[in-house]
Coordinates of C-alpha atoms in Angstrom, one line a residue:
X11 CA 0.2 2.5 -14.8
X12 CA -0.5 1.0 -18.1
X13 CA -0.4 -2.7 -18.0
X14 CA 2.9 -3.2 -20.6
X15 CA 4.5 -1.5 -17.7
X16 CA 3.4 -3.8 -15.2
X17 CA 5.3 -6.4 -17.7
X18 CA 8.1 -4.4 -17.3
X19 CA 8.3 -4.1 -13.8
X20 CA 8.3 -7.6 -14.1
X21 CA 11.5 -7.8 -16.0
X22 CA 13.3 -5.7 -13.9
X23 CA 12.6 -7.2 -11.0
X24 CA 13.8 -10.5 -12.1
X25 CA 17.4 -8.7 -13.4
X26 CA 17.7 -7.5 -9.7
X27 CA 16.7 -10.4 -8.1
X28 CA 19.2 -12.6 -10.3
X29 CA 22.1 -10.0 -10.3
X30 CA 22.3 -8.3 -6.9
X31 CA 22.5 -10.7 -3.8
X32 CA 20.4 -10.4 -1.3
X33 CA 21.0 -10.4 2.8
X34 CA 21.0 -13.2 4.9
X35 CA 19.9 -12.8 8.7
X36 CA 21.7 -15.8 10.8
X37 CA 18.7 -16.8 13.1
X38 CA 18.1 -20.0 14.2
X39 CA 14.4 -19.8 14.5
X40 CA 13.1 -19.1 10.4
X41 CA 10.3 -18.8 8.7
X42 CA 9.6 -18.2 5.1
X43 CA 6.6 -16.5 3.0
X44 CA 6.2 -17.0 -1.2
X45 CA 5.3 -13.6 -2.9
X46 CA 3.5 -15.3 -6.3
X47 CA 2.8 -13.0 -9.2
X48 CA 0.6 -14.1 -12.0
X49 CA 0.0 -12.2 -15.4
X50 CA -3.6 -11.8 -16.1
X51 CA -3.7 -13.5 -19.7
X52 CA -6.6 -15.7 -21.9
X53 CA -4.4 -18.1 -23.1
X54 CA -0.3 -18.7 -21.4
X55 CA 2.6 -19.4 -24.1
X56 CA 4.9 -22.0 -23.7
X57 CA 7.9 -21.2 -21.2
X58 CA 11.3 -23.0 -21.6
X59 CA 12.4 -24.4 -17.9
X60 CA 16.2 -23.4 -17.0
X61 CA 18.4 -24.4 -14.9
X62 CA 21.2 -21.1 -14.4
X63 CA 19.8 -17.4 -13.6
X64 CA 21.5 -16.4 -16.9
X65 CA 19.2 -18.9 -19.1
X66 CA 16.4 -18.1 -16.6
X67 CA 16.5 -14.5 -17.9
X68 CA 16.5 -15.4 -21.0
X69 CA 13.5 -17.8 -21.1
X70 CA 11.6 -15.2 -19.0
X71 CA 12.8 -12.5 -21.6
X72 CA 11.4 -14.5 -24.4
X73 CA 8.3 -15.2 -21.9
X74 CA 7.3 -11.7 -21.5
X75 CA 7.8 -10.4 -25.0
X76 CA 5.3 -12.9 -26.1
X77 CA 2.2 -11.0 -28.1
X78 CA -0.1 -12.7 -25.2
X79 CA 1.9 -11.3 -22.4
X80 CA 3.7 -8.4 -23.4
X81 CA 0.7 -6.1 -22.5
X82 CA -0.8 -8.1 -19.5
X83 CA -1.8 -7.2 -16.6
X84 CA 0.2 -8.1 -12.9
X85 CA -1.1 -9.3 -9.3
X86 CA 0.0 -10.1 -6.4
X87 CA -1.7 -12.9 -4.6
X88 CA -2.1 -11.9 -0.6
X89 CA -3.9 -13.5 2.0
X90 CA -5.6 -12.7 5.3
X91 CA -4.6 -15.2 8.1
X92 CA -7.7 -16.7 9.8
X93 CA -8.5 -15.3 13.1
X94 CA -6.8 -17.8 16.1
X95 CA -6.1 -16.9 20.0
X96 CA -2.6 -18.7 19.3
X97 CA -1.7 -17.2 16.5
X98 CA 0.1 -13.6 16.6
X99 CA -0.8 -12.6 13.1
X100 CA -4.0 -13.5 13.3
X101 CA -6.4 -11.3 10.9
X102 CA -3.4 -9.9 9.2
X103 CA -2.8 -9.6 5.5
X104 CA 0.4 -10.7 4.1
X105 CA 1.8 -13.9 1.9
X106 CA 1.3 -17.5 2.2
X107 CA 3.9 -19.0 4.2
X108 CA 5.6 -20.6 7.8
X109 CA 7.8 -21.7 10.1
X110 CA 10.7 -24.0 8.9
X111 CA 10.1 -27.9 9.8
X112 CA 12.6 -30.4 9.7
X113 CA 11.2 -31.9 6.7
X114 CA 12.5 -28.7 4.7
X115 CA 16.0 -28.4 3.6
X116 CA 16.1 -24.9 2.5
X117 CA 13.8 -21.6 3.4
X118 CA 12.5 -22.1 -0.6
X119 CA 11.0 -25.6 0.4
X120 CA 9.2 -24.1 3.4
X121 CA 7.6 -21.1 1.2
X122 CA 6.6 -24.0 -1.2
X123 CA 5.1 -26.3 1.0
X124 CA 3.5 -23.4 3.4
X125 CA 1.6 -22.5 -0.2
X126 CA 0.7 -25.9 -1.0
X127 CA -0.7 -26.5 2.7
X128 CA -2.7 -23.3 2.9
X129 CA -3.4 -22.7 -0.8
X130 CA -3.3 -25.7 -2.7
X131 CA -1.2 -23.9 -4.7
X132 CA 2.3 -26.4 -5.9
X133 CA 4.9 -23.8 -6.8
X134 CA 7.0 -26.4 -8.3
X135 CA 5.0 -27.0 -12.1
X136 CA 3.8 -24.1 -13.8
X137 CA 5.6 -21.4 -11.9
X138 CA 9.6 -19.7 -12.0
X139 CA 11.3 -18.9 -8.8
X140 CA 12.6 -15.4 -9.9
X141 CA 14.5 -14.7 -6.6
X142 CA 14.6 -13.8 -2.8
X143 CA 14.2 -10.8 -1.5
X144 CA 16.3 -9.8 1.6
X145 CA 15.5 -11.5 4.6
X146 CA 13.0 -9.4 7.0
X147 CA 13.7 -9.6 11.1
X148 CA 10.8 -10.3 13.3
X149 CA 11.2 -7.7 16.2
X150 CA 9.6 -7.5 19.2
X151 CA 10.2 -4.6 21.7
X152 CA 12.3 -5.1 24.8
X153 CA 12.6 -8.6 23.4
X154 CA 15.1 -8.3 20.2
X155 CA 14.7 -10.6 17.3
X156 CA 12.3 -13.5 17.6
X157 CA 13.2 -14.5 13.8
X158 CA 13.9 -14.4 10.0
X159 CA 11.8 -14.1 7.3
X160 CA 13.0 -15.3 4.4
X161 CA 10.5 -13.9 1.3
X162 CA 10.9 -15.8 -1.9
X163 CA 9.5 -14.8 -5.1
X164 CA 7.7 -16.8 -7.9
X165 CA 6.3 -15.7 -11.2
X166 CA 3.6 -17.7 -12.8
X167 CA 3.9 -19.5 -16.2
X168 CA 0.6 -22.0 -16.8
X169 CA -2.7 -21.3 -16.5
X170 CA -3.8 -22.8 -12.9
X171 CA -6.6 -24.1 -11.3
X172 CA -8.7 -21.8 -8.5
X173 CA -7.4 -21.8 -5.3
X174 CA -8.5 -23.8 -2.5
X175 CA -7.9 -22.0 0.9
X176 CA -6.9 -24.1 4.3
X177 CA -8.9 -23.3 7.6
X178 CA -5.4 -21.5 8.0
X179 CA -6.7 -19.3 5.6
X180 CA -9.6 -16.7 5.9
X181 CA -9.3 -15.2 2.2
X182 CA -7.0 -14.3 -0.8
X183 CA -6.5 -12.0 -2.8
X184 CA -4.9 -11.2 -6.2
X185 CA -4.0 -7.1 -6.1
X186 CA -2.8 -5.2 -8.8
X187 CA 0.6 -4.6 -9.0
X188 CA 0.5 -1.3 -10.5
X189 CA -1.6 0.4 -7.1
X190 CA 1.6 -0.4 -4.7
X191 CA 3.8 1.0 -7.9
X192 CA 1.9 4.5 -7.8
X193 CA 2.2 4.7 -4.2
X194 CA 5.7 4.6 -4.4
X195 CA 5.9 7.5 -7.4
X196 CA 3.1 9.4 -5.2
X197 CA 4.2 8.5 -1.2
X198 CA 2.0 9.5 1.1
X199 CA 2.9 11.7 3.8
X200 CA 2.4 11.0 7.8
X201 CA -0.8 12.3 9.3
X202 CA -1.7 14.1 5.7
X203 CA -6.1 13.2 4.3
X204 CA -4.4 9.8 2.9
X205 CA -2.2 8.5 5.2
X206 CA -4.0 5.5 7.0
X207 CA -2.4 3.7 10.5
X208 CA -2.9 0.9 12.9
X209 CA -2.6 2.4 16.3
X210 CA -0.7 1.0 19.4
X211 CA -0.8 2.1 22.9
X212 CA 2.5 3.0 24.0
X213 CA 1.8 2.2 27.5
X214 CA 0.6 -0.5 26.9
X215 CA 3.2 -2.1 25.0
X216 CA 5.8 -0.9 27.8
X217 CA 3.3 -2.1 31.1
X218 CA 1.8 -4.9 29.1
X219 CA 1.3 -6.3 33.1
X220 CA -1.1 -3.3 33.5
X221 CA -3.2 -2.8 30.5
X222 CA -6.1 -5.2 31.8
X223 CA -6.4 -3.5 35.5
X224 CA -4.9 -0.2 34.4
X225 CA -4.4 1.5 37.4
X226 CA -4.5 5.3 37.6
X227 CA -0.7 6.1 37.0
X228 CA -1.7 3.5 33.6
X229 CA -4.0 6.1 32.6
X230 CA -2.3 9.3 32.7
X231 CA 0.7 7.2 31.3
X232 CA -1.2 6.3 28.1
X233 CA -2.9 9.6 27.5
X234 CA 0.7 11.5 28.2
X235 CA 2.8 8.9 25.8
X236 CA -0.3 8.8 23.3
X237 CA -0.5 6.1 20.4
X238 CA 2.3 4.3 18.1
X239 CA 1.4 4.7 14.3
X240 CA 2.3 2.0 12.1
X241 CA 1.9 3.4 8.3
X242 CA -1.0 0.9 6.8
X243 CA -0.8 0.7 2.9
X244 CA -4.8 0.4 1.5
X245 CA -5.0 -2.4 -1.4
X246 CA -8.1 -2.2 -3.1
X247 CA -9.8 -5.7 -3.4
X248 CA -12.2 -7.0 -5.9
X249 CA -14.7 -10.1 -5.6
X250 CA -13.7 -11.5 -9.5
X251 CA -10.1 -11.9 -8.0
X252 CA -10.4 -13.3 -4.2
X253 CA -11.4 -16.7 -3.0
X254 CA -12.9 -16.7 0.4
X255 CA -12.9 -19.8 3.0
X256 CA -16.4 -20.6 3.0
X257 CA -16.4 -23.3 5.8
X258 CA -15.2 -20.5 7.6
X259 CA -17.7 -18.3 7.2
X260 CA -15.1 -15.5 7.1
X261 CA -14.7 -12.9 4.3
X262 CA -12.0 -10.0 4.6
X263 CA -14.4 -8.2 6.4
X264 CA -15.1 -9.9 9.4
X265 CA -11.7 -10.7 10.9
X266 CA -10.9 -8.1 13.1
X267 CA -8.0 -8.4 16.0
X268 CA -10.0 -5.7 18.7
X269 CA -12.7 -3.2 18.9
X270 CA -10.0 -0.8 17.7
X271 CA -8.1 -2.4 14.9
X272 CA -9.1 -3.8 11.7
X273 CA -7.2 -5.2 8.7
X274 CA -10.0 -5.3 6.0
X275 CA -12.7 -3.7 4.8
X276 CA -15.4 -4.7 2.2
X277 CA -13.3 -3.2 -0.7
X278 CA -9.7 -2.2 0.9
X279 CA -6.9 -4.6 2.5
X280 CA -4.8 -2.8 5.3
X281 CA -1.1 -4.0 4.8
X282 CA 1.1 -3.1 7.4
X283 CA 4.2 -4.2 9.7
X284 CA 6.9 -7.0 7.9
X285 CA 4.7 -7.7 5.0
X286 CA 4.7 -4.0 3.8
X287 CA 8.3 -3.9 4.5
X288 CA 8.3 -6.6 1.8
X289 CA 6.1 -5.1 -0.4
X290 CA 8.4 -1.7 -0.2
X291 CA 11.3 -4.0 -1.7
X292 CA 9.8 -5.9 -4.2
X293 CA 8.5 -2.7 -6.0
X294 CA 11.7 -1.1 -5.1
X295 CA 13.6 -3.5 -7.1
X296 CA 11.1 -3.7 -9.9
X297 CA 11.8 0.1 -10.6
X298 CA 15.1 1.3 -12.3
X299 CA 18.2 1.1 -9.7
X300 CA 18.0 5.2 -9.1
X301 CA 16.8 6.7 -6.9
X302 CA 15.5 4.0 -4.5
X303 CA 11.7 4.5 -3.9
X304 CA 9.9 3.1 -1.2
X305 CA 5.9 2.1 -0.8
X306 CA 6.2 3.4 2.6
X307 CA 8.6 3.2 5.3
X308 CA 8.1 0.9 8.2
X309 CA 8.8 3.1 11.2
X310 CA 6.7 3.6 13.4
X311 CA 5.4 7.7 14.0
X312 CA 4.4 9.1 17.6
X313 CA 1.0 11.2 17.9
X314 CA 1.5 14.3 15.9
X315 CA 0.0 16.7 18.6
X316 CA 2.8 15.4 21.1
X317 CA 5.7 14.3 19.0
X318 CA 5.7 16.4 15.9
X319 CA 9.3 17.2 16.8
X320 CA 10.8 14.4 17.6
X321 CA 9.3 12.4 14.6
X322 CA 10.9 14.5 12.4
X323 CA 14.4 13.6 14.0
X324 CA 13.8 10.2 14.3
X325 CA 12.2 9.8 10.7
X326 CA 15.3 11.8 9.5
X327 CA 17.9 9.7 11.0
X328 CA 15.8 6.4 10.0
X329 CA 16.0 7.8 6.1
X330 CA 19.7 8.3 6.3
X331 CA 20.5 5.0 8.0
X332 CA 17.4 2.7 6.0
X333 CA 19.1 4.2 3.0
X334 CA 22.1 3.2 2.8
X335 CA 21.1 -0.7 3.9
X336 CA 18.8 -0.8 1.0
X337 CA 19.9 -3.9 -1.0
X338 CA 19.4 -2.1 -4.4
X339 CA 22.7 0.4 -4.9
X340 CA 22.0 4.0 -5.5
X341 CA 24.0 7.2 -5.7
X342 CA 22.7 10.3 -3.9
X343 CA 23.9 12.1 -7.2
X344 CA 21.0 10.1 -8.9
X345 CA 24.3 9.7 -11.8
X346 CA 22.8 6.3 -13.9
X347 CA 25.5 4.9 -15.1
X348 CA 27.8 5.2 -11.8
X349 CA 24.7 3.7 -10.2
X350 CA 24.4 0.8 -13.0
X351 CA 28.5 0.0 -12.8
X352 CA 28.3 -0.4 -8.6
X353 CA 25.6 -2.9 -9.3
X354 CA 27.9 -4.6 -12.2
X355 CA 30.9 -5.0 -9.4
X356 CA 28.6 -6.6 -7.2
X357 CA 27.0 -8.9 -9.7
X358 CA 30.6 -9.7 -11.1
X359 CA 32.6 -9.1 -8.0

């Protein structure tokens, strides 16, 4: 993708995120994550603060079409969590961001402060919220939701100093925008030469009692139900743009979560789980409303020797139901302007 369309991508994205609303989950535990983009540029031009989403677009309009900018490059700052016995995401890749304190009085101050803490990074000068995406549930199985994610989005607008990573914080990483764009045009199918996973023993996430000792019945159990294969999107990495926690010791390489499972590798970050459900919106809604295109769907797949069957059916009736959830409106008929007047009646109900 050439880099004036990572500008656009840009600009659509902040039309959706101003004009469609987004969905609230009611939880009362919350956390919140910030999904930065910066514009890889020499020298920033000036950008006019606003203070409605109508003025906002047009300062970001006028922002983008700059000579400097309107052929720049866009990232996508991730990090990877530090490795901690108390932490449940520990070695994962995904945003900054945290749990909602009392000191917050809105999920957008946790995602700032959460980046401030762990990055150093103040959202609140040289940086323009452009939106939320919809909020993500934290499911566990046989245990329902434990809580909302709330993702908000910010777009950069000054030049910034380097990051300075929290003991929080193993790594970050600025990604290319335009390598989670192709994968949406060019989706990778389940089980094909491409497609990576992170592997979970269905037995042991039914017995979790049993997986230590596992006791005979254990064993045929977990060879009979097989693995559960989360769909891992690969984002390539380079040295120029991460920042790595030196008093740690710990580059993107060396945080591992078992013997079996790894989230990095010296030049690939493995996104997977809430954070790549993320990812699959924000490029959705920087792509034109029809059709909706996704990075790759969350759901889970069964071991293709065992359940080839029944991961079609259950793939097929996640599509059709996923679908018609997705925050971005769409028409099966792919007709543009029907799709571009339903999102028109919900911006100006």
């Amino acid at each position: 993708m050439e880099s004036k369309a990572d500008v656009e991508c840009v600009a659509q994205l902040a039309r959706h995120l101003a004009s469609v609303p987004h969905v609230h989950i009611a939880h009362p535990r919350r956390s919140a994550v910030a999904i930065v983009i910066r514009l890889v540029i020499s020298t920033y031009p000036p950008y006019t603060p606003a203070q409605t989403p109508e003025a906002t677009i047009q300062s970001l309009h006028a922002f983008l079409n700059h000579p400097l900018v309107s052929s720049s490059q866009a990232q996508v700052l991730f990090i990877q969590r530090a490795q901690h016995s108390r932490d449940p995401w520990s070695g994962n890749i995904g945003f900054p961001g945290g749990k909602h304190e009392l000191c917050d009085t809105s999920d957008q101050d946790t995602a700032e402060r959460e980046t401030r803490e762990e990055l150093g990074l103040d959202l609140k000068m040289g940086f323009v919220h452009l939106g939320q995406l919809d909020d993500v549930a934290v499911y566990l199985l046989g245990q329902g939701t434990r809580m909302a994610v709330s993702p908000h989005v910010y777009l950069q607008t000054q030049e910034q100093s380097e990051l300075c990573v929290s003991d929080e914080v193993a790594s970050a990483h600025w990604i290319d925008f335009s390598c989670m764009v192709q994968r949406a045009e060019r989706p990778v199918r389940p089980f094909s030469r491409e497609y990576k996973s992170i592997g979970a023993n269905i037995a042991a996430r039914i017995f979790p009692k049993y997986a230590q000792t596992q006791p005979w019945w254990f064993r045929i159990a977990s060879v009979g139900l097989g693995n559960l294969h989360y769909t891992v999107l690969p984002l390539p990495y380079t040295a120029e743009h991460s920042v790595t926690n030196k008093v740690l010791e710990a580059g993107p390489n060396s945080v591992r979560v078992s013997d079996h499972v790894r989230f990095a590798s010296d030049t690939e970050l493995y996104l997977w789980g809430i954070s790549l459900c993320m990812v699959s919106e924000l490029v959705d809604m920087s792509l034109p409303i029809a059709p909706n295109r996704s990075v790759a769907s969350p759901w889970p797949q069964l071991g293709s020797w065992l359940w080839t069957d029944i991961n079609w059916v259950t793939n097929t009736a996640h599509r059709v139901m996923w679908s018609t959830q997705r925050r971005k409106p769409y028409t099966t008929s792919n007709d543009f302007f029907v799709s571009y007047f339903r999102m028109l009646s919900i911006a100006f109900p």
